[in-house]
C-alpha cells in the first residue's frame, strides 16, 4: 500500500469535484468520478496510516483517542478513534484516510430485502434496479469473504456452544479481509491475514481491505489529489459554483479553527460520515444555504450494541495478539469470524444479528481493571499475573449486535459539536431483546453478561453506537428528507413541489440512510454511493447509461492512468 496523500498546503483553488471525507462514501465517489476524467480532490480531516502505523499498545491507543462534546474536547482532533459525546447516546467513529474502514471489523452484510421496501426510503431505491448494481460493484471492489477455517477457531466453537439455546446455526461471517496474499480489486498487493484479531485498532499486516487499499488507491491512480488533516467547515454557493471553507485540523481541542481557506468546485460530495456531513450542512445553513427542516432528523444507532460476557467455562480467545504477536496462543481469527442471524420473518424490526468479536491487543492491559466494577477483583488480579491470554480473561466473550431502532433520534449542533438528542433511546425494544439473547447465550456457556464495562465519569451509562446513520436522510421530497434518492441536497427556497435540489451538492455516506439496516452498514453505504455515482455521471452527461465515460472524458481518464 503506497502513501496516497499530500499536505493541505498543496490544495489548489479549483477542481471539478471536491469530496469531503474519505470513508466508504467518499472513496466510492472519488474513484468513480476520477475514472471519468474529472479533476477530483478529496479532503480528509484525519491522518494517513500505513500498515505498521496503527496503535497496538494502550499508551499508543490513548494517544490516538479524541473525545468531544458540547462541553468538552480532549485529544488531537486528528486522532484515529473519535468518541462523540451526546446528550443521550455517544458515537464512536474513525478519523483518518479511509474513515471507519481503518478501525472496523470489516463485516460486510447485505440487509434483509424488507429494509429497502420500507416507506422510509424514496420509492426509486427499491424500484429502479440500480441498488442491485451498486451492491454488485461494491462487492466486486471490497470482496467480502468468510474465513474458510472459521470452524476451527476456539472463539467460533464457543459461539457454537452459545447458540445451543436457539434454533439458529452459527455461520462464518463475510469480512473485507484478504485471507490469501495477492492483488486486490484495485490492483494493490495485500498480505494474508495472520488471524491476529486486532482489526479494531487497525491492521498492521495490510490484510484488511480498507477504503484506502481499494477505492482511494484507484482514485489516486486516476489522478485524484488527496489531502489529509484538512477539515471542511461549510459550503456556500458562489457564481453558480460551490465554495468549500476548509481549515487545518487543529492539533488540540481548540474551538476556533485556524487557517481558513476556500476551494471552488462544480460538484461537492459530502462524505464526512453521519455526524460530519450533518454538521457541515448545519453550518452551511447558518451561512445562508436553504435546507430541508428535516436536517438532523432520522438518526439511527442501527441497534448497534457491544456486549461482554464473563465467567464462561472454557477458553474463548476473544483478545487479539497483534502483529507481531504479543503472546503464543492458538490462532485468534479475524475480529469477527462467525454470527447468529436472529431473523424474524414476521416482524422486520425484531430481527437482529449477533457476531462474536475480539478486543484489540492494545486494550488487553485495560481489561482486568474494567472487570473491577463487577467485583471480580481476585480474577482481575489473577489475569494481571498470568497475562490476559491465560487467566480468567481467556474466557471473556465479546459480542457485536446490529438490529433495528425507531430511527427517530435527532442530531443537533451545540457549541460547534454534533450531539445526539434521543431521550427515549434506552427504551428501544432492541436493547431488551439483546439482553435476553445475551443472557441465554452466555448462560449456555456458564457465564454472565457484563453490563456497561466502559462506563466512566465522562461517558456515564449512556449507550454507544459505532453504526450511526441518518441526519441528512433520503426522502421523496424536502418535506420528508434532506436529500433525494440520488443523494442530491433538496433546495428548500423554491416554491415548487419540494423536489428542487441544489445543483451539484450531494451527500453520499451513512448520513443519507433514512432508517436502521439491521446489518453492519459498510456494504450498504458503499452500494448506495455506487448507485449515486452512476446517476450523477448520467445526469451530468459524464457517462453513458452503461457507465462508459463520454469520449472527451475517456481520453482524459486514459491520460491520467
Ligand atoms: C469500531 C468500529 C467497528 C465497526 N465495524 C463495522 C463492521 O464490521 N462492518 C460494518 O459494516 N460497519 C462497521 N462499522 C461502521 C462503519 O465503519 C461505518 O458505518 C462506515 O465507516 C461509515 O462510512 P461513511 O462513508 O458514512 O463514513 P466514515 O467511514 O465515518 O468516513 C467519514 C470520513 O470523513 C472524515 N470527516 C469527518 N468530518 C470531516 C470534515 N469536516 N472534513 C473532512 N473530513 C471529515 C472522517 O475523518 C472520516 O474519515 C464499525 C465502526 C467502528 C467505529
Ligand atoms: S486479524 Fe489481524 S491480520 Fe487479519 S485483518 Fe485483522 S488485524 Fe489484519
Coordinates of C-alpha atoms and ligand atoms in Angstrom, one line a residue:
X1 CA 0.0 0.0 0.0
X2 CA 1.5 3.3 -1.1
X3 CA 1.3 6.7 0.6
X4 CA -1.6 8.5 -1.2
X5 CA -2.0 11.9 0.4
X6 CA -0.5 15.4 0.1
X7 CA -0.3 18.2 2.6
X8 CA -3.2 20.6 2.7
X9 CA -0.9 23.5 1.5
X10 CA -0.9 21.9 -1.9
X11 CA -4.7 22.2 -2.3
X12 CA -5.5 24.1 -5.4
X13 CA -8.2 26.8 -5.7
X14 CA -10.4 25.0 -8.2
X15 CA -11.5 21.4 -9.1
X16 CA -14.4 19.8 -11.0
X17 CA -15.3 17.8 -7.9
X18 CA -14.4 18.1 -4.2
X19 CA -15.1 15.1 -2.0
X20 CA -15.2 15.8 1.8
X21 CA -14.2 12.8 3.8
X22 CA -12.6 9.5 2.8
X23 CA -14.7 6.7 4.2
X24 CA -16.8 4.4 2.1
X25 CA -19.0 7.1 0.6
X26 CA -16.0 9.4 -0.2
X27 CA -13.8 6.6 -1.5
X28 CA -16.5 5.3 -3.9
X29 CA -17.3 8.9 -5.1
X30 CA -13.6 9.8 -5.8
X31 CA -12.8 6.5 -7.5
X32 CA -15.8 6.6 -9.8
X33 CA -15.7 10.3 -10.8
X34 CA -11.9 10.4 -11.3
X35 CA -12.3 7.4 -13.6
X36 CA -14.5 9.7 -15.8
X37 CA -11.5 12.1 -16.2
X38 CA -12.8 14.6 -13.7
X39 CA -10.3 16.7 -11.6
X40 CA -11.1 15.5 -8.2
X41 CA -9.8 16.5 -4.7
X42 CA -10.5 14.5 -1.5
X43 CA -10.2 16.4 1.8
X44 CA -9.9 14.3 4.9
X45 CA -9.7 15.7 8.4
X46 CA -7.6 12.8 9.8
X47 CA -4.1 11.4 9.1
X48 CA -2.9 8.8 6.7
X49 CA -2.0 5.4 8.2
X50 CA 0.0 2.6 6.5
X51 CA 0.2 -0.9 7.9
X52 CA 2.7 -0.8 10.8
X53 CA 1.4 2.7 11.9
X54 CA -1.6 1.6 13.8
X55 CA -1.5 1.8 17.7
X56 CA -1.0 -1.6 19.3
X57 CA -0.3 -0.7 23.0
X58 CA -2.6 1.0 25.5
X59 CA -0.4 4.1 25.5
X60 CA -0.4 4.3 21.7
X61 CA -4.2 3.8 21.6
X62 CA -4.7 6.5 24.2
X63 CA -2.7 9.0 22.1
X64 CA -4.9 8.1 19.1
X65 CA -8.1 8.9 21.1
X66 CA -10.2 12.1 20.9
X67 CA -13.3 12.8 22.9
X68 CA -15.5 15.7 22.2
X69 CA -18.9 17.0 23.1
X70 CA -20.7 20.3 23.7
X71 CA -18.8 20.9 26.9
X72 CA -15.5 19.1 26.4
X73 CA -12.8 18.4 23.8
X74 CA -9.9 16.1 24.6
X75 CA -7.1 14.9 22.4
X76 CA -5.9 15.9 19.0
X77 CA -8.8 16.4 16.5
X78 CA -6.9 14.2 14.0
X79 CA -6.7 11.2 16.4
X80 CA -7.9 7.9 14.9
X81 CA -10.6 6.9 17.4
X82 CA -13.2 9.7 17.7
X83 CA -15.7 9.4 20.5
X84 CA -18.5 12.0 20.3
X85 CA -20.4 12.6 23.5
X86 CA -24.1 13.1 23.0
X87 CA -26.9 14.1 25.4
X88 CA -28.5 10.6 25.3
X89 CA -26.1 8.5 23.3
X90 CA -22.4 8.5 22.4
X91 CA -21.0 7.7 18.9
X92 CA -17.6 6.2 18.0
X93 CA -16.3 6.9 14.5
X94 CA -13.0 6.6 12.7
X95 CA -10.9 9.6 11.7
X96 CA -8.2 9.1 9.1
X97 CA -7.7 8.4 5.4
X98 CA -10.2 5.6 4.9
X99 CA -12.6 6.7 7.6
X100 CA -14.3 3.9 9.6
X101 CA -12.7 1.2 7.4
X102 CA -9.4 1.8 9.3
X103 CA -10.9 0.6 12.7
X104 CA -13.9 -1.5 11.8
X105 CA -14.2 -5.3 11.8
X106 CA -14.9 -5.3 8.0
X107 CA -18.1 -7.2 8.4
X108 CA -19.9 -6.8 5.1
X109 CA -23.5 -7.9 5.1
X110 CA -26.4 -7.1 2.8
X111 CA -29.5 -6.2 4.8
X112 CA -32.8 -8.1 4.6
X113 CA -34.7 -7.0 1.4
X114 CA -37.6 -5.9 3.6
X115 CA -35.4 -3.0 4.8
X116 CA -35.4 -1.3 1.4
X117 CA -39.1 -1.9 0.7
X118 CA -39.9 0.2 3.8
X119 CA -41.6 3.6 3.2
X120 CA -38.7 5.4 4.9
X121 CA -36.9 5.2 1.5
X122 CA -37.7 7.1 -1.7
X123 CA -39.5 4.6 -3.8
X124 CA -36.8 4.7 -6.6
X125 CA -34.4 2.8 -4.3
X126 CA -36.4 -0.4 -4.5
X127 CA -37.8 0.1 -8.0
X128 CA -35.1 1.1 -10.5
X129 CA -32.7 -1.8 -10.1
X130 CA -29.7 0.4 -9.5
X131 CA -29.2 -0.5 -5.9
X132 CA -28.6 -4.1 -7.0
X133 CA -26.0 -2.8 -9.5
X134 CA -24.5 -0.8 -6.6
X135 CA -24.2 -3.9 -4.4
X136 CA -22.5 -5.8 -7.2
X137 CA -19.9 -3.0 -7.8
X138 CA -19.2 -2.7 -4.1
X139 CA -18.9 -6.4 -3.6
X140 CA -16.6 -6.7 -6.6
X141 CA -14.3 -4.0 -5.1
X142 CA -14.4 -5.0 -1.4
X143 CA -14.5 -8.8 -1.9
X144 CA -16.3 -9.8 1.4
X145 CA -15.2 -13.3 2.2
X146 CA -15.9 -15.6 5.2
X147 CA -12.7 -17.1 6.8
X148 CA -12.5 -20.6 5.4
X149 CA -11.1 -22.0 8.7
X150 CA -13.6 -20.3 10.9
X151 CA -15.0 -23.6 12.3
X152 CA -11.5 -24.5 13.8
X153 CA -11.2 -21.2 15.7
X154 CA -11.7 -21.5 19.5
X155 CA -14.0 -18.5 19.6
X156 CA -16.1 -19.9 16.8
X157 CA -16.5 -23.1 18.7
X158 CA -17.5 -21.1 21.8
X159 CA -20.2 -19.4 19.6
X160 CA -21.5 -22.8 18.6
X161 CA -22.0 -23.6 22.2
X162 CA -23.5 -20.3 22.9
X163 CA -26.0 -20.9 20.1
X164 CA -27.4 -24.1 21.7
X165 CA -30.5 -22.5 23.3
X166 CA -31.7 -21.1 20.0
X167 CA -32.9 -22.5 16.8
X168 CA -30.1 -20.7 14.9
X169 CA -27.0 -22.2 13.4
X170 CA -23.7 -20.2 13.6
X171 CA -22.4 -19.1 10.2
X172 CA -19.0 -17.8 9.2
X173 CA -19.3 -14.0 8.6
X174 CA -18.1 -12.4 5.4
X175 CA -15.5 -9.7 6.1
X176 CA -13.5 -7.4 3.8
X177 CA -10.2 -9.2 4.7
X178 CA -7.6 -10.8 2.4
X179 CA -7.2 -14.4 3.7
X180 CA -4.7 -15.1 0.8
X181 CA -2.0 -12.7 -0.2
X182 CA -2.3 -11.1 -3.6
X183 CA -3.5 -8.1 -5.6
X184 CA -6.9 -6.7 -4.6
X185 CA -9.6 -5.4 -7.0
X186 CA -7.8 -2.1 -7.2
X187 CA -4.5 -3.9 -8.1
X188 CA -3.0 -3.2 -4.7
X189 CA -0.9 -6.0 -3.1
X190 CA -2.2 -7.1 0.3
X191 CA -0.6 -9.6 2.7
X192 CA -2.6 -12.5 4.0
X193 CA -4.4 -12.1 7.3
X194 CA -2.4 -13.6 10.2
X195 CA -5.5 -14.1 12.3
X196 CA -4.1 -11.7 15.0
X197 CA -7.6 -10.4 16.0
X198 CA -6.5 -6.7 16.1
X199 CA -8.8 -5.4 13.3
X200 CA -10.5 -2.8 15.6
X201 CA -7.2 -0.9 16.2
X202 CA -6.1 -1.1 12.6
X203 CA -4.5 -3.8 10.6
X204 CA -0.7 -3.7 10.9
X205 CA -0.4 -6.6 8.4
X206 CA -2.1 -4.9 5.5
X207 CA -4.7 -7.7 5.1
X208 CA -7.7 -5.6 5.8
X209 CA -9.3 -4.4 2.6
X210 CA -9.8 -0.8 3.7
X211 CA -11.1 2.1 1.6
X212 CA -7.5 3.3 1.4
X213 CA -6.4 0.0 -0.1
X214 CA -9.2 -0.1 -2.7
X215 CA -11.3 2.9 -3.7
X216 CA -8.8 5.6 -2.7
X217 CA -5.9 3.8 -4.3
X218 CA -7.9 3.6 -7.5
X219 CA -8.9 7.3 -7.2
X220 CA -5.2 8.3 -6.8
X221 CA -4.2 6.2 -9.8
X222 CA -6.9 8.1 -11.8
X223 CA -5.3 11.4 -10.8
X224 CA -7.4 12.3 -7.7
X225 CA -5.5 14.7 -5.3
X226 CA -5.9 13.5 -1.7
X227 CA -5.3 15.9 1.2
X228 CA -5.2 14.9 4.9
X229 CA -5.6 17.0 8.1
X230 CA -8.0 19.4 6.4
X231 CA -11.4 19.9 7.9
X232 CA -14.3 21.3 5.8
X233 CA -16.4 23.7 7.8
X234 CA -19.3 24.7 5.4
X235 CA -20.3 25.2 1.8
X236 CA -21.7 28.3 0.1
X237 CA -23.0 28.9 -3.4
X238 CA -20.9 31.5 -5.4
X239 CA -21.4 32.5 -9.0
X240 CA -23.1 29.2 -9.9
X241 CA -20.3 27.0 -8.3
X242 CA -19.7 25.7 -4.8
X243 CA -17.2 27.2 -2.4
X244 CA -15.9 25.0 0.5
X245 CA -14.4 26.6 3.6
X246 CA -11.5 24.4 4.9
X247 CA -9.2 24.7 7.8
X248 CA -6.3 22.8 9.0
X249 CA -7.4 20.1 11.5
X250 CA -6.5 21.6 14.9
X251 CA -3.9 19.6 16.9
X252 CA -5.6 20.4 20.1
X253 CA -9.2 20.8 21.2
X254 CA -9.2 24.5 20.2
X255 CA -12.7 25.7 19.4
X256 CA -11.6 28.4 16.9
X257 CA -10.3 26.7 13.8
X258 CA -7.3 28.3 12.1
X259 CA -6.1 29.0 8.5
X260 CA -9.4 29.1 6.8
X261 CA -9.1 28.7 3.0
X262 CA -11.6 28.1 0.3
X263 CA -11.7 25.7 -2.7
X264 CA -14.2 26.0 -5.6
X265 CA -15.9 23.2 -7.5
X266 CA -18.8 22.4 -9.7
X267 CA -19.7 19.4 -7.7
X268 CA -19.3 18.9 -3.9
X269 CA -19.8 15.4 -2.4
X270 CA -20.3 15.5 1.4
X271 CA -19.0 12.1 2.6
X272 CA -17.8 13.1 6.1
X273 CA -19.9 10.4 7.8
X274 CA -23.2 10.7 9.6
X275 CA -22.1 13.2 12.1
X276 CA -19.6 15.0 9.8
X277 CA -21.9 15.6 6.8
X278 CA -24.8 16.7 9.0
X279 CA -22.5 19.1 10.9
X280 CA -21.3 20.6 7.6
X281 CA -24.8 21.1 6.3
X282 CA -25.9 22.7 9.7
X283 CA -23.0 25.2 9.5
X284 CA -23.8 25.8 5.8
X285 CA -27.4 26.6 6.8
X286 CA -26.0 29.2 9.2
X287 CA -24.2 30.6 6.2
X288 CA -27.4 31.0 4.2
X289 CA -27.9 27.7 2.4
X290 CA -31.7 26.8 2.2
X291 CA -32.1 23.3 3.5
X292 CA -34.9 21.0 4.5
X293 CA -36.2 21.3 8.0
X294 CA -35.6 17.6 8.3
X295 CA -31.8 18.2 8.7
X296 CA -30.7 16.3 11.8
X297 CA -33.7 14.0 11.9
X298 CA -33.9 10.2 11.4
X299 CA -30.8 9.5 13.4
X300 CA -30.4 5.8 14.0
X301 CA -28.0 3.8 16.1
X302 CA -28.6 0.7 13.8
X303 CA -29.4 -1.2 17.1
X304 CA -25.6 -1.5 17.5
X305 CA -24.6 -3.0 20.8
X306 CA -21.2 -4.1 22.1
X307 CA -21.5 -6.7 24.8
X308 CA -19.2 -8.7 27.0
X309 CA -19.7 -12.0 28.9
X310 CA -17.6 -13.1 31.8
X311 CA -17.1 -16.3 33.7
X312 CA -17.8 -18.8 30.8
X313 CA -16.4 -22.3 31.0
X314 CA -13.5 -22.9 28.7
X315 CA -11.4 -20.5 26.6
X316 CA -12.9 -18.1 24.0
X317 CA -9.7 -16.4 22.7
X318 CA -11.5 -13.1 22.2
X319 CA -8.4 -10.9 22.8
X320 CA -6.2 -10.1 19.9
X321 CA -2.5 -10.7 20.0
X322 CA -1.5 -8.1 17.3
X323 CA 1.3 -8.2 14.8
X324 CA 4.0 -9.2 15.6
X325 CA 2.1 -11.4 18.1
X326 CA 2.4 -10.5 21.8
X327 CA 1.6 -14.0 23.1
X328 CA 1.7 -17.5 21.9
X329 CA -1.9 -18.7 21.5
X330 CA -4.0 -20.7 19.1
X331 CA -4.9 -18.5 16.1
X332 CA -7.3 -15.9 17.3
X333 CA -9.0 -15.2 14.0
X334 CA -10.3 -12.1 12.3
X335 CA -12.1 -9.8 14.7
X336 CA -15.4 -11.3 13.6
X337 CA -15.4 -14.8 12.3
X338 CA -19.0 -16.0 13.0
X339 CA -22.5 -14.9 13.7
X340 CA -26.0 -15.9 14.6
X341 CA -28.8 -14.4 12.5
X342 CA -31.9 -13.9 14.5
X343 CA -34.2 -13.1 11.6
X344 CA -37.8 -12.6 12.4
X345 CA -39.9 -13.4 9.3
X346 CA -43.0 -11.7 10.6
X347 CA -41.6 -8.5 12.2
X348 CA -38.5 -7.0 10.5
X349 CA -37.8 -4.7 13.4
X350 CA -37.5 -7.7 15.7
X351 CA -34.6 -9.1 13.6
X352 CA -31.0 -8.8 14.7
X353 CA -27.6 -10.3 14.0
X354 CA -25.1 -11.2 16.8
X355 CA -21.5 -11.6 15.9
X356 CA -18.7 -12.9 18.1
X357 CA -15.8 -10.4 18.3
X358 CA -12.3 -9.7 19.6
X359 CA -10.9 -6.9 21.7
X360 CA -7.7 -5.5 20.2
X361 CA -4.4 -6.4 22.0
X362 CA -3.8 -2.7 22.7
X363 CA -6.7 -2.7 25.2
X364 CA -5.7 -6.0 26.8
X365 CA -3.9 -4.4 29.7
X366 CA -7.0 -2.4 30.5
X367 CA -9.4 -5.4 30.7
X368 CA -8.5 -6.5 34.2
X369 CA -9.3 -3.0 35.5
X370 CA -12.6 -2.9 33.6
X371 CA -13.7 -6.0 35.5
X372 CA -13.2 -4.4 38.9
X373 CA -16.5 -2.6 39.0
X374 CA -18.1 -6.1 38.5
X375 CA -16.5 -7.1 41.9
X376 CA -14.2 -9.6 40.3
X377 CA -11.0 -8.2 42.0
X378 CA -9.5 -11.6 42.5
X379 CA -10.0 -12.6 38.9
X380 CA -8.6 -9.3 37.7
X381 CA -5.5 -9.8 39.8
X382 CA -5.1 -13.3 38.5
X383 CA -5.4 -12.0 35.0
X384 CA -2.7 -9.5 35.6
X385 CA -0.4 -12.2 36.9
X386 CA -0.9 -14.8 34.3
X387 CA -1.5 -12.5 31.4
X388 CA -4.9 -11.9 29.9
X389 CA -4.4 -14.7 27.4
X390 CA -4.2 -17.5 30.1
X391 CA -6.2 -16.3 33.2
X392 CA -9.9 -15.8 33.6
X393 CA -9.9 -13.3 30.7
X394 CA -9.2 -16.1 28.2
X395 CA -12.8 -17.0 28.7
X396 CA -14.1 -13.4 28.1
X397 CA -16.8 -13.3 25.4
X398 CA -17.2 -10.2 23.2
X399 CA -20.3 -9.8 21.0
X400 CA -21.4 -7.2 18.5
X401 CA -25.1 -6.9 17.7
X402 CA -26.9 -5.0 14.9
X403 CA -30.6 -4.6 14.8
X404 CA -33.3 -2.0 14.4
X405 CA -34.5 1.0 16.3
X406 CA -37.2 3.6 15.6
X407 CA -34.6 5.8 13.7
X408 CA -36.1 8.9 15.3
X409 CA -33.1 10.3 17.1
X410 CA -32.0 13.8 16.4
X411 CA -28.6 15.3 15.7
X412 CA -28.0 18.9 16.9
X413 CA -25.2 21.3 16.6
X414 CA -24.4 22.6 20.1
X415 CA -21.3 24.7 20.8
X416 CA -20.0 23.6 17.4
X417 CA -20.3 19.9 18.4
X418 CA -22.7 17.3 17.0
X419 CA -24.8 15.8 19.8
X420 CA -27.4 13.0 19.8
X421 CA -30.7 14.1 21.3
X422 CA -32.8 11.0 21.9
X423 CA -34.3 10.9 25.4
X424 CA -36.1 7.6 24.8
X425 CA -33.2 5.7 23.3
X426 CA -32.8 3.2 26.2
X427 CA -36.5 2.2 25.8
X428 CA -35.9 0.8 22.4
X429 CA -37.0 -2.8 22.3
X430 CA -33.7 -3.9 20.6
X431 CA -31.9 -3.5 24.0
X432 CA -34.4 -5.7 25.8
X433 CA -34.2 -8.4 23.1
X434 CA -30.4 -8.2 23.0
X435 CA -30.3 -8.6 26.8
X436 CA -32.5 -11.7 26.6
X437 CA -30.4 -13.3 23.8
X438 CA -27.1 -12.5 25.6
X439 CA -28.3 -13.9 28.9
X440 CA -29.3 -17.2 27.2
X441 CA -26.2 -17.4 25.0
X442 CA -23.9 -16.7 27.9
X443 CA -25.9 -19.0 30.2
X444 CA -25.2 -21.8 27.8
X445 CA -21.5 -21.2 28.3
X446 CA -21.8 -20.9 32.1
X447 CA -21.1 -17.2 32.1
X448 CA -23.0 -14.0 32.5
X449 CA -23.5 -10.6 30.8
X450 CA -21.2 -7.8 32.0
X451 CA -23.2 -4.6 32.0
X452 CA -21.6 -1.3 31.0
X453 CA -17.9 -2.2 31.4
X454 CA -16.8 1.0 29.7
X455 CA -19.0 3.2 32.0
X456 CA -16.8 6.1 33.2
X457 CA -17.1 9.6 34.7
X458 CA -17.1 11.0 31.2
X459 CA -19.4 8.6 29.4
X460 CA -21.8 7.7 32.2
X461 CA -24.2 4.8 31.5
X462 CA -25.3 6.1 28.1
X463 CA -25.3 3.7 25.2
X464 CA -22.6 4.0 22.5
X465 CA -23.1 3.2 18.8
X466 CA -20.4 2.6 16.1
X467 CA -23.0 2.5 13.4
X468 CA -24.5 6.0 13.3
X469 CA -26.9 6.6 10.4
X470 CA -29.2 9.4 9.2
X471 CA -29.2 13.2 9.9
X472 CA -29.3 14.0 6.1
X473 CA -31.8 11.2 5.4
X474 CA -33.1 10.5 2.0
X475 CA -36.8 11.3 1.3
X476 CA -39.2 11.6 -1.5
X477 CA -39.2 15.4 -1.2
X478 CA -37.9 18.3 1.0
X479 CA -40.8 17.7 3.4
X480 CA -39.7 14.2 4.1
X481 CA -35.9 14.3 3.7
X482 CA -32.7 16.3 3.3
X483 CA -31.5 14.6 0.1
X484 CA -33.3 12.7 -2.7
X485 CA -32.7 9.1 -3.8
X486 CA -29.6 10.3 -5.8
X487 CA -28.1 12.0 -2.7
X488 CA -28.8 15.5 -4.2
X489 CA -29.5 18.0 -1.4
X490 CA -33.0 19.5 -1.5
X491 CA -33.3 23.2 -2.1
X492 CA -35.8 24.5 0.4
X493 CA -36.1 28.0 -1.1
X494 CA -38.1 27.1 -4.2
X495 CA -41.9 27.1 -4.0
X496 CA -42.4 24.0 -6.3
X497 CA -43.4 20.5 -5.2
X498 CA -40.4 20.1 -2.9
X499 CA -38.3 18.2 -5.4
X500 CA -35.9 21.0 -6.4
X501 CA -32.3 20.4 -5.5
X502 CA -29.1 22.4 -5.1
X503 CA -27.3 21.7 -8.4
X504 CA -24.1 19.7 -7.7
X505 CA -24.4 19.3 -4.0
X506 CA -24.6 15.7 -2.7
X507 CA -24.5 13.7 0.5
X508 CA -23.1 10.2 -0.1
X509 CA -22.5 8.4 3.1
X510 CA -24.2 6.9 6.2
X511 CA -25.9 10.3 6.8
X512 CA -28.2 9.7 3.8
X513 CA -29.6 6.4 5.2
X514 CA -33.1 7.0 6.5
X515 CA -33.5 4.0 8.9
X516 CA -31.8 1.2 10.7
X517 CA -30.5 -1.6 8.5
X518 CA -30.3 -4.4 11.0
X519 CA -27.0 -5.4 9.5
X520 CA -23.5 -3.8 9.7
X521 CA -23.7 -0.8 7.3
X522 CA -20.5 -0.6 5.3
X523 CA -21.7 -2.6 2.3
X524 CA -25.0 -0.6 2.1
X525 CA -23.2 2.7 2.4
X526 CA -20.8 1.7 -0.4
X527 CA -23.6 0.4 -2.6
X528 CA -25.7 3.5 -2.3
X529 CA -22.7 5.6 -3.1
X530 CA -22.0 3.4 -6.2
X531 CA -25.7 3.9 -7.2
X532 CA -25.5 7.7 -6.6
X533 CA -22.3 7.9 -8.8
X534 CA -24.0 6.1 -11.7
X535 CA -26.8 8.5 -11.6
X536 CA -24.6 11.6 -11.1
X537 CA -22.5 10.6 -14.1
X538 CA -25.6 10.1 -16.3
X539 CA -27.3 13.3 -15.1
X540 CA -24.3 15.5 -15.9
X541 CA -23.6 13.7 -19.2
X542 CA -20.3 12.5 -17.9
X543 CA -21.0 8.9 -18.8
X544 CA -23.4 7.0 -21.0
X545 CA -26.1 4.7 -19.5
X546 CA -23.8 1.7 -19.4
X547 CA -21.3 3.8 -17.3
X548 CA -18.8 4.3 -20.1
X549 CA -17.1 7.7 -20.0
X550 CA -18.2 10.1 -22.8
X551 CA -15.5 10.3 -25.4
X552 CA -13.8 13.5 -24.2
X553 CA -13.7 12.3 -20.6
X554 CA -12.5 8.9 -21.7
X555 CA -9.4 10.4 -23.3
X556 CA -8.7 12.5 -20.2
X557 CA -9.2 9.4 -18.0
X558 CA -6.8 7.3 -20.1
X559 CA -4.3 10.1 -20.0
X560 CA -4.2 10.1 -16.2
X561 CA -3.8 6.3 -15.8
Ligands
LIG1 C1 -15.0 0.1 16.0 C2 -16.0 0.1 14.8 C3 -16.3 -1.2 14.2 C4 -17.1 -1.2 13.1 N1 -17.3 -2.4 12.5 C5 -18.1 -2.5 11.4 C6 -18.2 -3.7 10.6 O1 -17.6 -4.7 10.9 N2 -19.0 -3.6 9.5 C7 -19.6 -2.5 9.1 O2 -20.4 -2.6 8.1 N3 -19.5 -1.4 9.8 C8 -18.7 -1.3 10.9 N4 -18.5 -0.1 11.5 C9 -19.2 1.1 11.0 C10 -18.6 1.5 9.6 O3 -17.2 1.6 9.7 C11 -19.2 2.9 9.3 O4 -20.6 2.7 9.2 C12 -18.7 3.4 8.0 O5 -17.3 3.6 8.1 C13 -19.4 4.7 7.6 O6 -19.0 5.1 6.4 P1 -19.1 6.6 5.9 O7 -18.6 6.7 4.5 O8 -20.5 7.0 6.2 O9 -18.2 7.5 6.9 P2 -16.9 7.3 7.6 O10 -16.3 5.9 7.2 O11 -17.1 7.6 9.0 O12 -15.9 8.4 6.9 C14 -16.1 9.7 7.1 C15 -14.8 10.4 6.9 O13 -14.9 11.8 6.9 C16 -14.0 12.4 7.7 N5 -14.5 13.7 8.1 C17 -15.4 14.0 9.0 N6 -15.7 15.3 9.1 C18 -14.9 15.9 8.2 C19 -14.7 17.2 7.8 N7 -15.4 18.2 8.4 N8 -13.8 17.5 6.9 C20 -13.0 16.5 6.3 N9 -13.2 15.2 6.6 C21 -14.1 14.9 7.6 C22 -13.7 11.4 8.8 O14 -12.5 11.6 9.4 C23 -13.8 10.1 8.1 O15 -12.6 9.7 7.6 C24 -17.7 0.0 12.6 C25 -17.4 1.2 13.1 C26 -16.5 1.3 14.2 C27 -16.1 2.6 14.8
LIG2 S1 -7.0 -10.4 12.1 FE1 -5.1 -9.2 12.2 S2 -4.1 -9.6 10.2 FE2 -6.2 -10.2 10.0 S3 -7.2 -8.4 9.1 FE3 -7.5 -8.3 11.4 S4 -5.8 -7.0 12.0 FE4 -5.3 -7.7 10.0

